PDB file of C-alpha atoms in Angstrom:
ATOM      1  CA  ASP A   1      28.952 -22.111 -27.631  1.00 64.00           C
ATOM      2  CA  ALA A   2      25.903 -22.061 -25.349  1.00 78.00           C
ATOM      3  CA  GLY A   3      26.787 -25.411 -23.839  1.00 93.00           C
ATOM      4  CA  VAL A   4      24.374 -28.296 -23.419  1.00 96.00           C
ATOM      5  CA  ILE A   5      20.846 -26.957 -23.333  1.00 97.00           C
ATOM      6  CA  GLN A   6      18.055 -28.747 -21.526  1.00 98.00           C
ATOM      7  CA  SER A   7      14.382 -27.938 -21.283  1.00 97.00           C
ATOM      8  CA  PRO A   8      12.309 -27.517 -19.288  1.00 97.00           C
ATOM      9  CA  ARG A   9      14.296 -26.561 -16.169  1.00 97.00           C
ATOM     10  CA  HIS A  10      11.456 -27.637 -13.909  1.00 97.00           C
ATOM     11  CA  GLU A  11       8.526 -29.920 -14.561  1.00 97.00           C
ATOM     12  CA  VAL A  12       5.689 -30.749 -12.195  1.00 97.00           C
ATOM     13  CA  THR A  13       3.227 -33.297 -13.438  1.00 97.00           C
ATOM     14  CA  GLU A  14       0.566 -35.609 -12.144  1.00 97.00           C
ATOM     15  CA  MET A  15       1.069 -39.320 -11.874  1.00 97.00           C
ATOM     16  CA  GLY A  16       0.100 -41.068 -15.082  1.00 97.00           C
ATOM     17  CA  GLN A  17       0.917 -38.167 -17.354  1.00 97.00           C
ATOM     18  CA  GLU A  18       3.481 -38.285 -20.130  1.00 97.00           C
ATOM     19  CA  VAL A  19       6.655 -36.283 -19.598  1.00 98.00           C
ATOM     20  CA  THR A  20       9.142 -35.295 -22.306  1.00 98.00           C
ATOM     21  CA  LEU A  21      12.561 -33.906 -21.486  1.00 98.00           C
ATOM     22  CA  ARG A  22      14.656 -32.269 -24.177  1.00 98.00           C
ATOM     23  CA  CYS A  23      18.357 -31.833 -24.789  1.00 98.00           C
ATOM     24  CA  LYS A  24      20.509 -30.007 -27.312  1.00 98.00           C
ATOM     25  CA  PRO A  25      24.143 -31.161 -27.142  1.00 96.00           C
ATOM     26  CA  ILE A  26      27.169 -29.045 -27.925  1.00 94.00           C
ATOM     27  CA  SER A  27      27.679 -28.778 -31.666  1.00 93.00           C
ATOM     28  CA  GLY A  28      30.275 -31.289 -32.874  1.00 90.00           C
ATOM     29  CA  HIS A  29      29.971 -33.585 -29.878  1.00 91.00           C
ATOM     30  CA  ASP A  30      29.377 -37.170 -30.948  1.00 90.00           C
ATOM     31  CA  TYR A  31      28.273 -38.656 -27.620  1.00 91.00           C
ATOM     32  CA  LEU A  32      25.116 -37.828 -25.703  1.00 95.00           C
ATOM     33  CA  PHE A  33      24.244 -39.193 -22.257  1.00 94.00           C
ATOM     34  CA  TRP A  34      21.109 -39.112 -20.134  1.00 96.00           C
ATOM     35  CA  TYR A  35      21.596 -39.331 -16.367  1.00 95.00           C
ATOM     36  CA  ARG A  36      19.202 -39.360 -13.451  1.00 96.00           C
ATOM     37  CA  GLN A  37      20.300 -37.990 -10.079  1.00 94.00           C
ATOM     38  CA  THR A  38      18.671 -38.718  -6.741  1.00 92.00           C
ATOM     39  CA  MET A  39      19.949 -38.512  -3.191  1.00 87.00           C
ATOM     40  CA  MET A  40      19.597 -42.247  -2.722  1.00 85.00           C
ATOM     41  CA  ARG A  41      21.163 -43.472  -5.955  1.00 84.00           C
ATOM     42  CA  GLY A  42      23.486 -40.686  -7.011  1.00 86.00           C
ATOM     43  CA  LEU A  43      24.180 -40.250 -10.732  1.00 89.00           C
ATOM     44  CA  GLU A  44      22.703 -43.096 -12.750  1.00 89.00           C
ATOM     45  CA  LEU A  45      23.405 -43.475 -16.461  1.00 90.00           C
ATOM     46  CA  LEU A  46      20.135 -44.204 -18.223  1.00 95.00           C
ATOM     47  CA  ILE A  47      21.167 -44.360 -21.876  1.00 95.00           C
ATOM     48  CA  TYR A  48      23.791 -42.988 -24.205  1.00 93.00           C
ATOM     49  CA  PHE A  49      24.106 -42.354 -27.920  1.00 94.00           C
ATOM     50  CA  ASN A  50      27.045 -42.218 -30.294  1.00 92.00           C
ATOM     51  CA  ASN A  51      26.462 -40.438 -33.597  1.00 93.00           C
ATOM     52  CA  ASN A  52      22.711 -40.494 -32.875  1.00 95.00           C
ATOM     53  CA  VAL A  53      22.642 -44.274 -32.385  1.00 95.00           C
ATOM     54  CA  PRO A  54      21.704 -45.710 -28.964  1.00 95.00           C
ATOM     55  CA  ILE A  55      24.691 -47.678 -27.674  1.00 91.00           C
ATOM     56  CA  ASP A  56      23.687 -48.773 -24.196  1.00 90.00           C
ATOM     57  CA  ASP A  57      20.222 -48.480 -22.685  1.00 92.00           C
ATOM     58  CA  SER A  58      20.767 -50.958 -19.872  1.00 90.00           C
ATOM     59  CA  GLY A  59      20.233 -48.213 -17.319  1.00 90.00           C
ATOM     60  CA  MET A  60      16.716 -47.388 -18.445  1.00 94.00           C
ATOM     61  CA  PRO A  61      14.606 -48.409 -15.440  1.00 87.00           C
ATOM     62  CA  GLU A  62      11.680 -49.942 -17.288  1.00 84.00           C
ATOM     63  CA  ASP A  63       9.561 -49.795 -20.403  1.00 90.00           C
ATOM     64  CA  ARG A  64       7.969 -46.556 -19.270  1.00 95.00           C
ATOM     65  CA  PHE A  65      11.209 -44.795 -20.227  1.00 97.00           C
ATOM     66  CA  SER A  66      12.256 -44.213 -23.824  1.00 97.00           C
ATOM     67  CA  ALA A  67      14.844 -41.995 -25.491  1.00 98.00           C
ATOM     68  CA  LYS A  68      15.436 -40.847 -29.020  1.00 97.00           C
ATOM     69  CA  MET A  69      18.029 -38.873 -30.906  1.00 98.00           C
ATOM     70  CA  PRO A  70      16.588 -38.057 -34.322  1.00 97.00           C
ATOM     71  CA  ASN A  71      19.567 -35.887 -35.298  1.00 95.00           C
ATOM     72  CA  ALA A  72      22.906 -34.674 -34.002  1.00 94.00           C
ATOM     73  CA  SER A  73      21.436 -31.615 -32.315  1.00 95.00           C
ATOM     74  CA  PHE A  74      18.443 -32.974 -30.428  1.00 96.00           C
ATOM     75  CA  SER A  75      17.471 -35.740 -28.051  1.00 98.00           C
ATOM     76  CA  THR A  76      14.405 -36.518 -25.954  1.00 98.00           C
ATOM     77  CA  LEU A  77      13.770 -38.631 -22.891  1.00 98.00           C
ATOM     78  CA  LYS A  78      10.160 -39.633 -22.444  1.00 98.00           C
ATOM     79  CA  ILE A  79       8.409 -41.144 -19.452  1.00 97.00           C
ATOM     80  CA  GLN A  80       4.963 -42.565 -20.039  1.00 96.00           C
ATOM     81  CA  PRO A  81       3.173 -42.991 -17.705  1.00 96.00           C
ATOM     82  CA  SER A  82       5.051 -41.074 -15.030  1.00 96.00           C
ATOM     83  CA  GLU A  83       5.124 -42.201 -11.388  1.00 96.00           C
ATOM     84  CA  PRO A  84       6.105 -40.385  -8.168  1.00 97.00           C
ATOM     85  CA  ARG A  85       9.300 -42.486  -7.904  1.00 95.00           C
ATOM     86  CA  ASP A  86      10.460 -40.917 -11.185  1.00 96.00           C
ATOM     87  CA  SER A  87      10.920 -37.614  -9.357  1.00 97.00           C
ATOM     88  CA  ALA A  88      14.580 -36.663  -9.761  1.00 97.00           C
ATOM     89  CA  VAL A  89      16.912 -34.329 -11.589  1.00 97.00           C
ATOM     90  CA  TYR A  90      17.588 -35.517 -15.118  1.00 98.00           C
ATOM     91  CA  PHE A  91      20.852 -34.405 -16.698  1.00 97.00           C
ATOM     92  CA  CYS A  92      21.909 -34.563 -20.288  1.00 97.00           C
ATOM     93  CA  ALA A  93      25.627 -34.479 -21.099  1.00 95.00           C
ATOM     94  CA  SER A  94      27.636 -34.518 -24.300  1.00 94.00           C
ATOM     95  CA  SER A  95      31.254 -35.209 -25.162  1.00 90.00           C
ATOM     96  CA  TYR A  96      33.668 -35.536 -28.050  1.00 84.00           C
ATOM     97  CA  LEU A  97      35.621 -38.742 -27.690  1.00 73.00           C
ATOM     98  CA  PRO A  98      38.671 -38.009 -29.832  1.00 57.00           C
ATOM     99  CA  SER A  99      39.661 -35.007 -27.711  1.00 52.00           C
ATOM    100  CA  ASN A 100      38.754 -36.219 -24.258  1.00 61.00           C
ATOM    101  CA  TYR A 101      36.082 -38.019 -22.337  1.00 63.00           C
ATOM    102  CA  GLY A 102      35.206 -35.030 -20.239  1.00 72.00           C
ATOM    103  CA  TYR A 103      31.495 -34.583 -20.281  1.00 86.00           C
ATOM    104  CA  THR A 104      29.762 -31.234 -20.369  1.00 92.00           C
ATOM    105  CA  PHE A 105      26.513 -31.407 -18.453  1.00 95.00           C
ATOM    106  CA  GLY A 106      23.368 -29.434 -19.096  1.00 97.00           C
ATOM    107  CA  SER A 107      21.631 -27.556 -16.308  1.00 96.00           C
ATOM    108  CA  GLY A 108      19.256 -30.442 -15.711  1.00 97.00           C
ATOM    109  CA  THR A 109      15.502 -30.836 -15.503  1.00 98.00           C
ATOM    110  CA  ARG A 110      14.023 -31.145 -12.039  1.00 97.00           C
ATOM    111  CA  LEU A 111      11.039 -33.458 -12.398  1.00 98.00           C
ATOM    112  CA  THR A 112       8.396 -33.738  -9.713  1.00 98.00           C
ATOM    113  CA  VAL A 113       5.609 -36.249 -10.173  1.00 97.00           C
ATOM    114  CA  VAL A 114       2.727 -35.777  -7.735  1.00 97.00           C
TER     115      VAL A 114
ATOM    116  CA  GLY B   1      30.291 -54.878 -13.826  1.00 70.00           C
ATOM    117  CA  GLU B   2      32.875 -52.134 -13.658  1.00 78.00           C
ATOM    118  CA  ASN B   3      32.566 -49.726 -10.769  1.00 88.00           C
ATOM    119  CA  VAL B   4      34.189 -46.806  -8.986  1.00 94.00           C
ATOM    120  CA  GLU B   5      34.271 -46.584  -5.204  1.00 96.00           C
ATOM    121  CA  GLN B   6      34.598 -43.128  -3.633  1.00 97.00           C
ATOM    122  CA  HIS B   7      35.455 -42.247  -0.026  1.00 97.00           C
ATOM    123  CA  PRO B   8      34.531 -40.589   2.203  1.00 97.00           C
ATOM    124  CA  SER B   9      30.874 -39.887   1.494  1.00 96.00           C
ATOM    125  CA  THR B  10      31.015 -36.738   3.628  1.00 97.00           C
ATOM    126  CA  LEU B  11      33.959 -34.598   4.674  1.00 98.00           C
ATOM    127  CA  SER B  12      34.022 -31.580   6.927  1.00 98.00           C
ATOM    128  CA  VAL B  13      37.133 -29.406   7.260  1.00 97.00           C
ATOM    129  CA  GLN B  14      38.038 -26.024   8.674  1.00 97.00           C
ATOM    130  CA  GLU B  15      38.743 -23.210   6.266  1.00 97.00           C
ATOM    131  CA  GLY B  16      42.415 -23.271   5.336  1.00 97.00           C
ATOM    132  CA  ASP B  17      42.854 -26.990   5.944  1.00 97.00           C
ATOM    133  CA  SER B  18      43.407 -29.556   3.198  1.00 98.00           C
ATOM    134  CA  ALA B  19      40.838 -32.032   1.937  1.00 98.00           C
ATOM    135  CA  VAL B  20      41.498 -35.377   0.281  1.00 98.00           C
ATOM    136  CA  ILE B  21      38.972 -37.552  -1.549  1.00 98.00           C
ATOM    137  CA  LYS B  22      39.909 -41.022  -2.745  1.00 98.00           C
ATOM    138  CA  CYS B  23      38.564 -43.277  -5.469  1.00 98.00           C
ATOM    139  CA  THR B  24      39.323 -46.801  -6.576  1.00 97.00           C
ATOM    140  CA  TYR B  25      38.348 -48.305  -9.896  1.00 95.00           C
ATOM    141  CA  SER B  26      38.005 -51.847 -11.161  1.00 92.00           C
ATOM    142  CA  ASP B  27      38.653 -51.620 -14.918  1.00 87.00           C
ATOM    143  CA  SER B  28      42.414 -51.974 -15.322  1.00 87.00           C
ATOM    144  CA  ALA B  29      42.140 -50.560 -18.859  1.00 86.00           C
ATOM    145  CA  SER B  30      40.665 -47.257 -17.668  1.00 88.00           C
ATOM    146  CA  ASN B  31      42.825 -44.422 -18.937  1.00 88.00           C
ATOM    147  CA  TYR B  32      40.981 -41.208 -18.127  1.00 89.00           C
ATOM    148  CA  PHE B  33      39.969 -39.948 -14.682  1.00 93.00           C
ATOM    149  CA  PRO B  34      38.016 -36.693 -14.342  1.00 93.00           C
ATOM    150  CA  TRP B  35      36.723 -34.967 -11.235  1.00 96.00           C
ATOM    151  CA  TYR B  36      33.491 -33.002 -11.141  1.00 96.00           C
ATOM    152  CA  LYS B  37      32.241 -30.418  -8.680  1.00 97.00           C
ATOM    153  CA  GLN B  38      28.523 -29.956  -8.182  1.00 97.00           C
ATOM    154  CA  GLU B  39      27.284 -27.002  -6.192  1.00 96.00           C
ATOM    155  CA  LEU B  40      23.840 -27.137  -4.682  1.00 93.00           C
ATOM    156  CA  GLY B  41      21.164 -26.982  -7.357  1.00 91.00           C
ATOM    157  CA  LYS B  42      23.657 -26.762 -10.205  1.00 94.00           C
ATOM    158  CA  ARG B  43      25.177 -29.017 -12.819  1.00 95.00           C
ATOM    159  CA  PRO B  44      28.317 -31.117 -12.284  1.00 95.00           C
ATOM    160  CA  GLN B  45      31.289 -29.251 -13.718  1.00 94.00           C
ATOM    161  CA  LEU B  46      34.672 -30.646 -14.674  1.00 93.00           C
ATOM    162  CA  ILE B  47      37.380 -29.216 -12.419  1.00 96.00           C
ATOM    163  CA  ILE B  48      40.410 -31.337 -13.211  1.00 95.00           C
ATOM    164  CA  ASP B  49      41.271 -34.553 -15.008  1.00 93.00           C
ATOM    165  CA  ILE B  50      44.220 -36.878 -15.436  1.00 92.00           C
ATOM    166  CA  ARG B  51      45.221 -39.474 -17.974  1.00 89.00           C
ATOM    167  CA  SER B  52      46.900 -42.775 -17.283  1.00 83.00           C
ATOM    168  CA  ASN B  53      50.279 -41.692 -18.618  1.00 82.00           C
ATOM    169  CA  VAL B  54      50.592 -39.071 -15.894  1.00 81.00           C
ATOM    170  CA  GLY B  55      51.006 -39.617 -12.164  1.00 89.00           C
ATOM    171  CA  GLU B  56      50.035 -36.195 -10.906  1.00 94.00           C
ATOM    172  CA  LYS B  57      48.438 -33.012 -12.159  1.00 93.00           C
ATOM    173  CA  LYS B  58      48.003 -29.714 -10.397  1.00 95.00           C
ATOM    174  CA  ASP B  59      45.900 -26.633 -11.014  1.00 94.00           C
ATOM    175  CA  GLN B  60      46.295 -23.908  -8.396  1.00 95.00           C
ATOM    176  CA  ARG B  61      44.820 -25.275  -5.159  1.00 97.00           C
ATOM    177  CA  ILE B  62      43.640 -28.579  -6.558  1.00 98.00           C
ATOM    178  CA  ALA B  63      45.675 -31.594  -7.566  1.00 97.00           C
ATOM    179  CA  VAL B  64      44.972 -35.149  -8.611  1.00 97.00           C
ATOM    180  CA  THR B  65      47.240 -38.145  -8.168  1.00 97.00           C
ATOM    181  CA  LEU B  66      46.945 -41.496  -9.899  1.00 96.00           C
ATOM    182  CA  ASN B  67      48.348 -44.876  -8.896  1.00 94.00           C
ATOM    183  CA  LYS B  68      47.652 -47.241 -11.783  1.00 92.00           C
ATOM    184  CA  THR B  69      49.171 -50.241 -10.062  1.00 92.00           C
ATOM    185  CA  ALA B  70      46.820 -49.918  -7.121  1.00 93.00           C
ATOM    186  CA  LYS B  71      43.983 -48.623  -9.320  1.00 94.00           C
ATOM    187  CA  HIS B  72      43.253 -45.606  -7.222  1.00 95.00           C
ATOM    188  CA  PHE B  73      43.299 -41.861  -7.661  1.00 97.00           C
ATOM    189  CA  SER B  74      42.778 -38.952  -5.320  1.00 98.00           C
ATOM    190  CA  LEU B  75      41.716 -35.320  -5.326  1.00 98.00           C
ATOM    191  CA  HIS B  76      43.615 -32.944  -3.085  1.00 98.00           C
ATOM    192  CA  ILE B  77      42.344 -29.478  -2.243  1.00 98.00           C
ATOM    193  CA  THR B  78      44.697 -27.229  -0.293  1.00 97.00           C
ATOM    194  CA  GLU B  79      43.880 -24.035   1.603  1.00 97.00           C
ATOM    195  CA  THR B  80      40.180 -24.818   1.448  1.00 98.00           C
ATOM    196  CA  GLN B  81      37.680 -21.976   1.252  1.00 97.00           C
ATOM    197  CA  PRO B  82      33.933 -21.895   1.975  1.00 96.00           C
ATOM    198  CA  GLU B  83      33.232 -21.758  -1.769  1.00 96.00           C
ATOM    199  CA  ASP B  84      34.844 -25.184  -2.098  1.00 97.00           C
ATOM    200  CA  SER B  85      31.803 -26.610  -0.313  1.00 98.00           C
ATOM    201  CA  ALA B  86      30.047 -28.856  -2.825  1.00 97.00           C
ATOM    202  CA  VAL B  87      29.609 -32.465  -3.882  1.00 97.00           C
ATOM    203  CA  TYR B  88      32.622 -33.890  -5.680  1.00 98.00           C
ATOM    204  CA  PHE B  89      32.405 -36.836  -8.066  1.00 96.00           C
ATOM    205  CA  CYS B  90      35.256 -38.905  -9.415  1.00 96.00           C
ATOM    206  CA  ALA B  91      34.906 -40.937 -12.599  1.00 93.00           C
ATOM    207  CA  ALA B  92      36.856 -43.430 -14.679  1.00 91.00           C
ATOM    208  CA  SER B  93      36.625 -44.237 -18.362  1.00 87.00           C
ATOM    209  CA  LEU B  94      35.676 -47.695 -19.509  1.00 80.00           C
ATOM    210  CA  SER B  95      38.038 -49.618 -21.752  1.00 72.00           C
ATOM    211  CA  GLY B  96      37.318 -50.069 -25.415  1.00 66.00           C
ATOM    212  CA  ASN B  97      36.824 -46.435 -26.354  1.00 64.00           C
ATOM    213  CA  THR B  98      33.147 -46.600 -25.424  1.00 71.00           C
ATOM    214  CA  GLY B  99      33.080 -42.933 -24.503  1.00 74.00           C
ATOM    215  CA  LYS B 100      31.452 -43.945 -21.243  1.00 81.00           C
ATOM    216  CA  LEU B 101      32.439 -42.796 -17.761  1.00 86.00           C
ATOM    217  CA  ILE B 102      31.670 -44.631 -14.534  1.00 87.00           C
ATOM    218  CA  PHE B 103      31.005 -42.208 -11.664  1.00 91.00           C
ATOM    219  CA  GLY B 104      31.674 -42.608  -7.977  1.00 93.00           C
ATOM    220  CA  GLN B 105      28.900 -41.980  -5.468  1.00 93.00           C
ATOM    221  CA  GLY B 106      30.078 -38.514  -4.581  1.00 95.00           C
ATOM    222  CA  THR B 107      31.620 -36.794  -1.564  1.00 97.00           C
ATOM    223  CA  THR B 108      29.887 -33.916   0.161  1.00 97.00           C
ATOM    224  CA  LEU B 109      32.589 -31.485   1.265  1.00 98.00           C
ATOM    225  CA  GLN B 110      31.752 -28.862   3.849  1.00 98.00           C
ATOM    226  CA  VAL B 111      34.297 -26.151   4.562  1.00 97.00           C
ATOM    227  CA  LYS B 112      33.580 -24.378   7.835  1.00 96.00           C
ATOM    228  CA  PRO B 113      34.562 -20.707   8.022  1.00 92.00           C
TER     229      PRO B 113
END
């Protein structure tokens, strides 16, 4: 298995632009998580899905952030409009609850908003 | 809400010494406790985990201990090497089979050669 695949690896965008981050979880995993990592706040859970259904989006900072999971093999995190304070590394992770909780993280997307 | 406290935030040791990182959790129903290692610029990777029915688990130079009564667990690294330098995160599962982990704030470990 190729693991959790995220794209793009790096994104530089101007303030006000729309940004879309993509994630392909490990096949067979039924949970998908979006995290944001910054030096100040560490790893923050933004939203997670179970069987493609959003379960908890209480970590989504504000209405500018949205996430979808149209099928078991794809999820997106969208920021519109982007702001400099959104600059961070965004990780996607997936897991299979019945076997263990251990997440497998993707390589992350480093977002810079200028 | 539920949380996980991790200490220390930074740790510096000499090569060959041991390193210990401690975490406490608040959800008494937590039953799964993984540890992740994140090297600079890379993804967090699972290095060891323990379940609530076990008090200790060891894998070569790393070990984890769990005290359910006190609600704390620790990572022990023996004979540290420079390649152990990284940020280490502990985590605890939430009760209710939510599939969700709560992460600690991380410990930056520096192993000096």
